[in-house]
Short mmCIF file of C-alpha atoms and ligand atoms in Angstrom, two decimals:
data_model
loop_
_atom_site.label_atom_id
_atom_site.label_comp_id
_atom_site.label_asym_id
_atom_site.label_seq_id
_atom_site.Cartn_x
_atom_site.Cartn_y
_atom_site.Cartn_z
CA MET A 266 24.58 -0.79 7.23
CA SER A 267 23.37 -2.00 3.88
CA ASN A 268 24.49 -0.09 0.78
CA ILE A 269 21.33 -0.71 -1.20
CA PRO A 270 21.11 2.15 -3.75
CA ALA A 271 18.17 4.46 -3.06
CA HIS A 272 16.31 3.45 -6.24
CA GLU A 273 16.44 -0.23 -5.28
CA LEU A 274 15.21 0.37 -1.79
CA GLU A 275 11.50 0.57 -2.65
CA PRO A 276 11.27 -2.93 -4.20
CA THR A 277 13.49 -4.34 -1.45
CA ILE A 278 11.31 -2.87 1.31
CA ASP A 279 8.17 -4.09 -0.48
CA HIS A 280 9.68 -7.56 -0.83
CA TRP A 281 10.36 -7.85 2.91
CA PHE A 282 7.05 -6.24 3.84
CA ALA A 283 5.21 -8.84 1.75
CA GLN A 284 7.02 -11.65 3.59
CA GLY A 285 5.02 -10.88 6.75
CA SER A 286 6.45 -12.47 9.89
CA ALA A 287 8.78 -14.61 7.71
CA ALA A 288 10.99 -11.49 7.41
CA ILE A 289 11.77 -11.51 11.14
CA GLY A 290 15.39 -12.44 11.84
CA HIS A 291 16.62 -11.86 8.27
CA ASP A 292 19.74 -9.68 8.23
CA ASP A 293 18.84 -8.42 4.74
CA ALA A 294 15.45 -7.24 5.98
CA ILE A 295 17.05 -5.37 8.89
CA GLY A 296 19.68 -4.00 6.47
CA ALA A 297 16.98 -2.63 4.15
CA PHE A 298 15.10 -1.11 7.09
CA ASN A 299 18.27 0.53 8.48
CA ARG A 300 19.05 1.91 5.04
CA LEU A 301 15.54 3.41 4.93
CA LEU A 302 16.13 5.05 8.34
CA GLN A 303 19.43 6.44 7.08
CA LEU A 304 17.83 7.98 3.99
CA LEU A 305 14.84 9.31 5.98
CA GLU A 306 17.17 10.92 8.52
CA ALA A 307 19.15 12.52 5.68
CA GLY A 308 15.89 13.90 4.26
CA SER A 309 16.54 12.24 0.89
CA VAL A 310 13.59 9.85 1.18
CA ARG A 311 10.24 11.19 2.39
CA ALA A 312 6.83 9.73 3.22
CA ALA A 313 5.30 12.37 0.92
CA SER A 314 7.00 14.63 -1.61
CA PRO A 315 5.93 17.81 -3.41
CA ASP A 316 4.60 16.85 -6.87
CA LEU A 317 2.89 19.45 -9.00
CA THR A 318 1.42 16.79 -11.31
CA SER A 319 -0.72 15.43 -8.46
CA PRO A 320 -4.15 17.00 -7.70
CA THR A 321 -3.08 17.81 -4.12
CA ALA A 322 0.46 18.90 -5.19
CA TRP A 323 1.83 16.12 -2.97
CA ARG A 324 2.70 12.52 -3.85
CA VAL A 325 2.35 9.96 -1.07
CA ASN A 326 5.20 7.44 -1.07
CA ALA A 327 3.22 4.58 0.44
CA TRP A 328 6.21 2.22 0.42
CA VAL A 329 7.93 4.43 3.03
CA LYS A 330 5.08 3.81 5.45
CA ARG A 331 5.35 0.07 4.70
CA GLY A 332 9.08 0.31 5.47
CA ILE A 333 8.39 2.00 8.81
CA LEU A 334 5.84 -0.68 9.66
CA LEU A 335 8.43 -3.30 8.69
CA GLY A 336 10.73 -1.83 11.35
CA PHE A 337 8.11 -2.45 14.03
CA ARG A 338 7.64 -6.02 12.82
CA LEU A 339 11.39 -6.72 12.80
CA GLY A 340 12.12 -5.13 16.19
CA ALA A 341 12.12 -6.95 19.53
CA LEU A 342 11.71 -5.20 22.87
CA ALA A 343 15.08 -4.20 24.35
CA ASP A 344 16.24 -2.37 27.48
CA MET A 345 17.00 1.16 26.20
CA SER A 346 17.55 2.85 29.57
CA GLY A 347 21.35 2.69 29.28
CA VAL A 348 21.61 4.82 26.16
CA HIS A 349 24.95 6.67 26.40
CA HIS A 350 26.55 9.51 24.46
CA LEU A 351 30.28 10.43 24.59
CA GLY A 352 30.85 8.08 27.52
CA GLN A 353 28.19 9.73 29.71
CA ALA A 354 24.57 8.94 30.32
CA ALA A 355 22.69 10.90 27.68
CA LEU A 356 20.24 12.33 30.22
CA SER A 357 20.78 13.62 33.78
CA PHE A 358 18.16 14.04 36.50
CA VAL A 359 18.08 15.21 40.14
CA ASP A 360 15.08 14.53 42.39
CA LYS A 361 14.02 13.51 45.92
CA GLN A 362 15.62 10.16 46.73
CA THR A 363 12.32 8.91 48.15
CA TYR A 364 10.76 8.92 44.69
CA PRO A 365 13.12 7.07 42.38
CA ILE A 366 12.06 6.35 38.83
CA ARG A 367 10.25 3.04 38.40
CA ARG A 368 12.22 0.49 36.45
CA PHE A 369 10.84 -1.78 33.78
CA THR A 370 12.13 -4.79 31.93
CA PRO A 371 11.31 -6.00 28.42
CA GLU A 372 9.62 -9.05 30.02
CA GLN A 373 6.88 -6.81 31.44
CA GLY A 374 5.76 -6.15 27.87
CA ILE A 375 5.36 -2.38 28.42
CA ARG A 376 7.00 0.09 26.05
CA ILE A 377 8.35 3.29 27.62
CA VAL A 378 9.72 5.30 24.70
CA PRO A 379 12.91 7.16 25.85
CA GLY A 380 13.26 10.84 26.65
CA GLY A 381 11.14 13.85 27.66
CA SER A 382 11.71 15.23 24.18
CA SER A 383 12.59 12.63 21.63
CA VAL A 384 13.20 12.45 17.95
CA ARG A 385 12.72 8.91 16.85
CA SER A 386 14.92 7.14 14.31
CA GLY A 387 13.79 7.72 10.77
CA ALA A 388 12.69 11.32 11.38
CA TYR A 389 14.37 14.19 9.51
CA LEU A 390 15.05 17.56 11.15
CA ALA A 391 16.60 20.31 8.99
CA ARG A 392 19.09 22.88 10.29
CA GLY A 393 17.62 25.59 12.43
CA VAL A 394 14.75 23.49 13.79
CA VAL A 395 14.07 24.30 17.46
CA MET A 396 12.34 21.83 19.77
CA MET A 397 11.11 22.86 23.22
CA PRO A 398 10.63 20.07 25.77
CA PRO A 399 8.62 17.99 26.03
CA ALA A 400 8.00 17.36 22.38
CA TYR A 401 8.04 14.28 20.24
CA VAL A 402 8.82 13.72 16.58
CA ASN A 403 7.86 10.27 15.36
CA ALA A 404 9.41 8.01 12.72
CA GLY A 405 9.20 9.14 9.11
CA ALA A 406 8.33 12.75 9.95
CA TYR A 407 10.05 15.51 7.94
CA VAL A 408 10.57 18.91 9.58
CA ASP A 409 12.09 21.60 7.38
CA GLU A 410 14.39 24.57 8.10
CA GLY A 411 13.66 27.12 10.78
CA THR A 412 10.58 25.39 12.17
CA MET A 413 9.78 25.76 15.86
CA ILE A 414 8.26 22.76 17.68
CA ASP A 415 6.97 24.09 20.99
CA SER A 416 6.34 22.27 24.27
CA HIS A 417 3.89 19.36 24.28
CA ALA A 418 3.77 19.38 20.49
CA LEU A 419 3.56 16.10 18.64
CA VAL A 420 4.74 15.57 15.09
CA GLY A 421 3.14 12.26 14.17
CA SER A 422 4.66 9.54 12.04
CA CYS A 423 5.39 10.58 8.45
CA ALA A 424 3.93 14.11 8.93
CA GLN A 425 5.54 16.66 6.60
CA ILE A 426 6.22 20.07 8.15
CA GLY A 427 7.51 22.90 5.94
CA LYS A 428 9.96 25.75 6.48
CA ARG A 429 9.53 28.41 9.21
CA VAL A 430 6.39 26.77 10.60
CA HIS A 431 5.48 27.48 14.23
CA LEU A 432 3.94 24.43 15.85
CA SER A 433 2.69 26.10 19.04
CA ALA A 434 2.45 24.55 22.47
CA ALA A 435 0.38 21.35 22.53
CA ALA A 436 -0.21 21.33 18.76
CA GLN A 437 -0.93 17.76 17.77
CA ILE A 438 -0.03 16.72 14.24
CA GLY A 439 -1.43 13.27 13.60
CA GLY A 440 0.54 10.40 12.13
CA VAL A 441 -0.20 7.76 9.55
CA LEU A 442 0.47 4.70 11.68
CA GLU A 443 -2.30 4.82 14.27
CA PRO A 444 -5.10 4.69 13.48
CA VAL A 445 -4.41 3.46 9.97
CA ASN A 446 -4.30 6.48 7.67
CA ALA A 447 -3.18 6.43 4.06
CA SER A 448 -1.67 9.89 3.69
CA PRO A 449 0.32 11.92 6.14
CA VAL A 450 -0.65 15.33 7.45
CA ILE A 451 1.15 18.06 5.50
CA ILE A 452 1.81 21.56 6.86
CA GLU A 453 3.38 23.77 4.18
CA ASP A 454 5.88 26.63 4.62
CA ASP A 455 5.30 29.64 6.91
CA CYS A 456 2.16 28.33 8.65
CA LEU A 457 1.28 29.25 12.22
CA ILE A 458 -0.30 26.25 13.93
CA GLY A 459 -1.72 27.70 17.17
CA GLY A 460 -1.74 26.30 20.67
CA ASN A 461 -3.88 23.23 21.39
CA THR A 462 -4.64 22.61 17.75
CA GLY A 463 -5.06 19.17 16.22
CA VAL A 464 -4.47 18.34 12.58
CA TYR A 465 -5.31 14.77 11.69
CA GLU A 466 -6.14 12.26 8.97
CA GLY A 467 -4.07 13.47 6.04
CA THR A 468 -5.23 17.09 6.18
CA ILE A 469 -3.12 19.47 4.08
CA VAL A 470 -2.55 23.00 5.39
CA ARG A 471 -1.28 25.18 2.56
CA SER A 472 1.51 27.73 2.95
CA ARG A 473 1.08 30.79 5.22
CA ALA A 474 -2.21 29.54 6.63
CA VAL A 475 -2.92 30.30 10.29
CA LEU A 476 -4.79 27.92 12.59
CA ALA A 477 -5.90 29.87 15.65
CA ALA A 478 -5.60 28.25 19.04
CA GLY A 479 -7.95 25.32 19.53
CA VAL A 480 -8.74 24.52 15.89
CA ILE A 481 -9.19 20.80 15.21
CA LEU A 482 -9.19 19.45 11.65
CA THR A 483 -10.01 15.90 10.58
CA ARG A 484 -11.24 14.27 7.36
CA GLY A 485 -14.80 14.65 8.56
CA THR A 486 -14.62 18.30 9.59
CA PRO A 487 -16.32 20.78 7.22
CA VAL A 488 -14.61 24.18 7.20
CA TYR A 489 -16.75 27.27 6.51
CA ASP A 490 -15.09 30.03 4.51
CA LEU A 491 -16.81 33.30 5.44
CA THR A 492 -15.05 35.23 2.69
CA ASP A 493 -17.08 33.54 -0.08
CA GLY A 494 -19.60 31.34 1.71
CA SER A 495 -18.01 28.09 0.52
CA ILE A 496 -17.71 24.93 2.60
CA LEU A 497 -14.45 23.00 2.34
CA LYS A 498 -14.59 19.24 2.83
CA ALA A 499 -12.51 16.15 2.20
CA THR A 500 -13.71 13.90 -0.65
CA ALA A 501 -13.11 10.22 -1.32
CA GLU A 502 -10.03 11.19 -3.36
CA THR A 503 -8.70 14.26 -1.58
CA PRO A 504 -8.13 15.11 2.07
CA LEU A 505 -9.33 18.28 3.73
CA ILE A 506 -7.22 21.12 2.30
CA ILE A 507 -6.86 24.50 4.00
CA PRO A 508 -6.09 27.10 1.30
CA PRO A 509 -2.93 29.23 1.33
CA GLY A 510 -3.03 32.11 3.79
CA ALA A 511 -6.40 31.14 5.31
CA VAL A 512 -6.95 32.31 8.90
CA VAL A 513 -8.98 29.56 10.58
CA VAL A 514 -10.57 30.05 14.01
CA ALA A 515 -12.55 27.67 16.22
CA GLY A 516 -16.26 28.46 15.86
CA SER A 517 -19.60 26.76 16.25
CA ARG A 518 -22.75 26.39 14.19
CA ALA A 519 -26.32 25.72 15.24
CA ILE A 520 -27.78 22.27 14.61
CA THR A 521 -30.79 22.99 12.41
CA THR A 522 -32.62 19.65 12.46
CA GLY A 523 -33.99 17.04 14.86
CA ALA A 524 -33.30 16.82 18.56
CA GLY A 525 -30.19 19.01 18.26
CA LYS A 526 -32.35 21.88 16.99
CA HIS A 527 -35.01 21.19 19.59
CA LEU A 528 -32.43 21.29 22.39
CA GLY A 529 -30.73 24.40 20.99
CA LEU A 530 -27.36 22.66 20.53
CA SER A 531 -24.49 23.62 18.26
CA VAL A 532 -21.37 21.78 17.08
CA TYR A 533 -17.77 22.84 16.83
CA THR A 534 -16.86 24.21 13.39
CA PRO A 535 -13.62 25.68 12.10
CA ILE A 536 -14.24 28.96 10.27
CA ILE A 537 -12.03 30.82 7.79
CA VAL A 538 -12.60 34.41 8.97
CA LYS A 539 -10.28 35.99 6.42
CA TYR A 540 -7.08 35.49 4.48
CA ARG A 541 -3.82 36.52 6.02
CA ASP A 542 -3.21 40.28 6.06
CA GLU A 543 -0.81 42.73 7.70
CA LYS A 544 -2.65 42.45 11.01
CA THR A 545 -2.17 38.67 10.98
CA ASP A 546 1.50 39.10 10.18
CA LEU A 547 1.72 41.41 13.20
CA SER A 548 -0.09 38.90 15.45
CA THR A 549 2.29 36.16 14.42
CA THR A 550 5.64 38.00 14.22
CA LEU A 551 6.46 37.73 17.90
CA GLU A 552 7.78 34.25 17.57
CA ASP A 553 10.44 35.36 15.10
CA LEU A 554 12.25 36.81 18.11
CA LEU A 555 12.28 33.39 19.74
CA ARG A 556 14.04 31.69 16.88
C1 COA B 676 -5.63 33.86 14.52
C2 COA B 676 -4.77 34.86 15.26
C3 COA B 676 -3.32 34.75 14.78
C4 COA B 676 -5.29 36.26 15.03
O1 COA B 676 -5.10 36.66 13.69
P1 COA B 676 -5.46 38.17 13.24
O2 COA B 676 -5.22 38.25 11.78
O3 COA B 676 -4.76 39.13 14.13
O4 COA B 676 -7.02 38.20 13.54
P2 COA B 676 -7.94 39.49 13.80
O5 COA B 676 -7.71 39.97 15.18
O6 COA B 676 -7.82 40.46 12.67
O7 COA B 676 -9.37 38.81 13.79
C5 COA B 676 -10.13 38.55 12.61
C6 COA B 676 -11.49 38.04 13.07
O8 COA B 676 -11.36 36.74 13.65
C7 COA B 676 -11.76 36.74 15.03
N1 COA B 676 -10.75 35.97 15.76
C8 COA B 676 -9.43 36.19 15.81
N2 COA B 676 -8.84 35.25 16.53
C9 COA B 676 -9.80 34.42 16.94
C10 COA B 676 -9.79 33.24 17.70
N3 COA B 676 -8.65 32.73 18.18
N4 COA B 676 -10.96 32.60 17.92
C11 COA B 676 -12.13 33.11 17.43
N5 COA B 676 -12.18 34.22 16.69
C12 COA B 676 -11.03 34.87 16.44
C13 COA B 676 -11.75 38.20 15.44
O9 COA B 676 -12.68 38.45 16.44
C14 COA B 676 -12.11 38.89 14.15
O10 COA B 676 -13.49 38.80 13.94
P3 COA B 676 -14.33 40.15 13.63
O11 COA B 676 -13.75 40.67 12.33
O12 COA B 676 -15.72 39.64 13.50
O13 COA B 676 -14.06 41.04 14.76
C15 COA B 676 -4.84 34.62 16.78
O14 COA B 676 -6.18 34.69 17.24
C16 COA B 676 -4.29 33.29 17.24
O15 COA B 676 -5.02 32.34 17.42
N6 COA B 676 -2.95 33.21 17.44
C17 COA B 676 -2.31 32.01 17.85
C18 COA B 676 -2.07 32.07 19.34
C19 COA B 676 -1.29 30.88 19.76
O16 COA B 676 -1.74 29.77 19.68
N7 COA B 676 -0.07 31.10 20.21
C20 COA B 676 0.73 30.01 20.59
C21 COA B 676 1.97 30.45 21.32
S1 COA B 676 2.85 29.02 21.92
#
């Protein structure tokens, strides 16, 4: 493991990233990448950090994403099925002998990422985080204290998840690596992200906000705030931002022009029906018992 001091890591990562494929096979490049993983896993380096001087209150550390991409460039396919822990196979399965698991080799050029629930290298999980299987936390993600990641939830690469967040079953939090996105999705403290939700493309969900089941948010999704009639949208400079305490439900709105109007169609639209109140707290307290 390289001992590059944290403050020298950014230029070192950028140096090796700029080398392109010429970095492959260089021990110093691998050393810098492994050091980045170490600092990401310790939570001391993050893909985005709180920064009150920035318009969104978050600063994106773009070099961290470059470092994570560097790791993909430097890595070769390897057989990872024999991963062991304390002298025993890390995972144990029992099933009908007539249906054994298919085996794959690196030569087949297929990647089967290990585990039913996996936390990939370079992700940070704070104490008290609970993960229900199957769930996946990708490289560079940061998940803070007391957060629950429920079954079939995805925490995409570099996503930043705050304290005491509930990512409900099948919540999908997009990553920055595919497709190419500049800023990670950020979910601030004490949010409830309901079942089957999707938060993508650098959207920021401010603290205590509630996304009801089925809400999907992307850069291109306008959000209608019924409390004051405003329409929230991403701009060229800022992502879509859900305000603190907003309660967002999945709605629809009529198409008012052209063929859509003629055919009587409507499109999906997230709607802020209110800001969090005692009733919302009641609706969302149940999961405290699960923690
Ligand atoms: C959003 C939620 C928390 C309810 O919050 P609440 O503060 O109790 O909401 P209220 O019941 O006061 O409803 C406020 C308004 O929004 C509407 N509303 C509430 N939930 C809604 C939903 N999911 N979809 C559409 N409209 C909804 C209500 O009808 C009400 O409208 P009205 O005033 O016109 O009657 C709840 O609907 C929800 O989605 N919970 C998450 C469930 C989940 O995913 N669990 C995962 C477990 S793994």
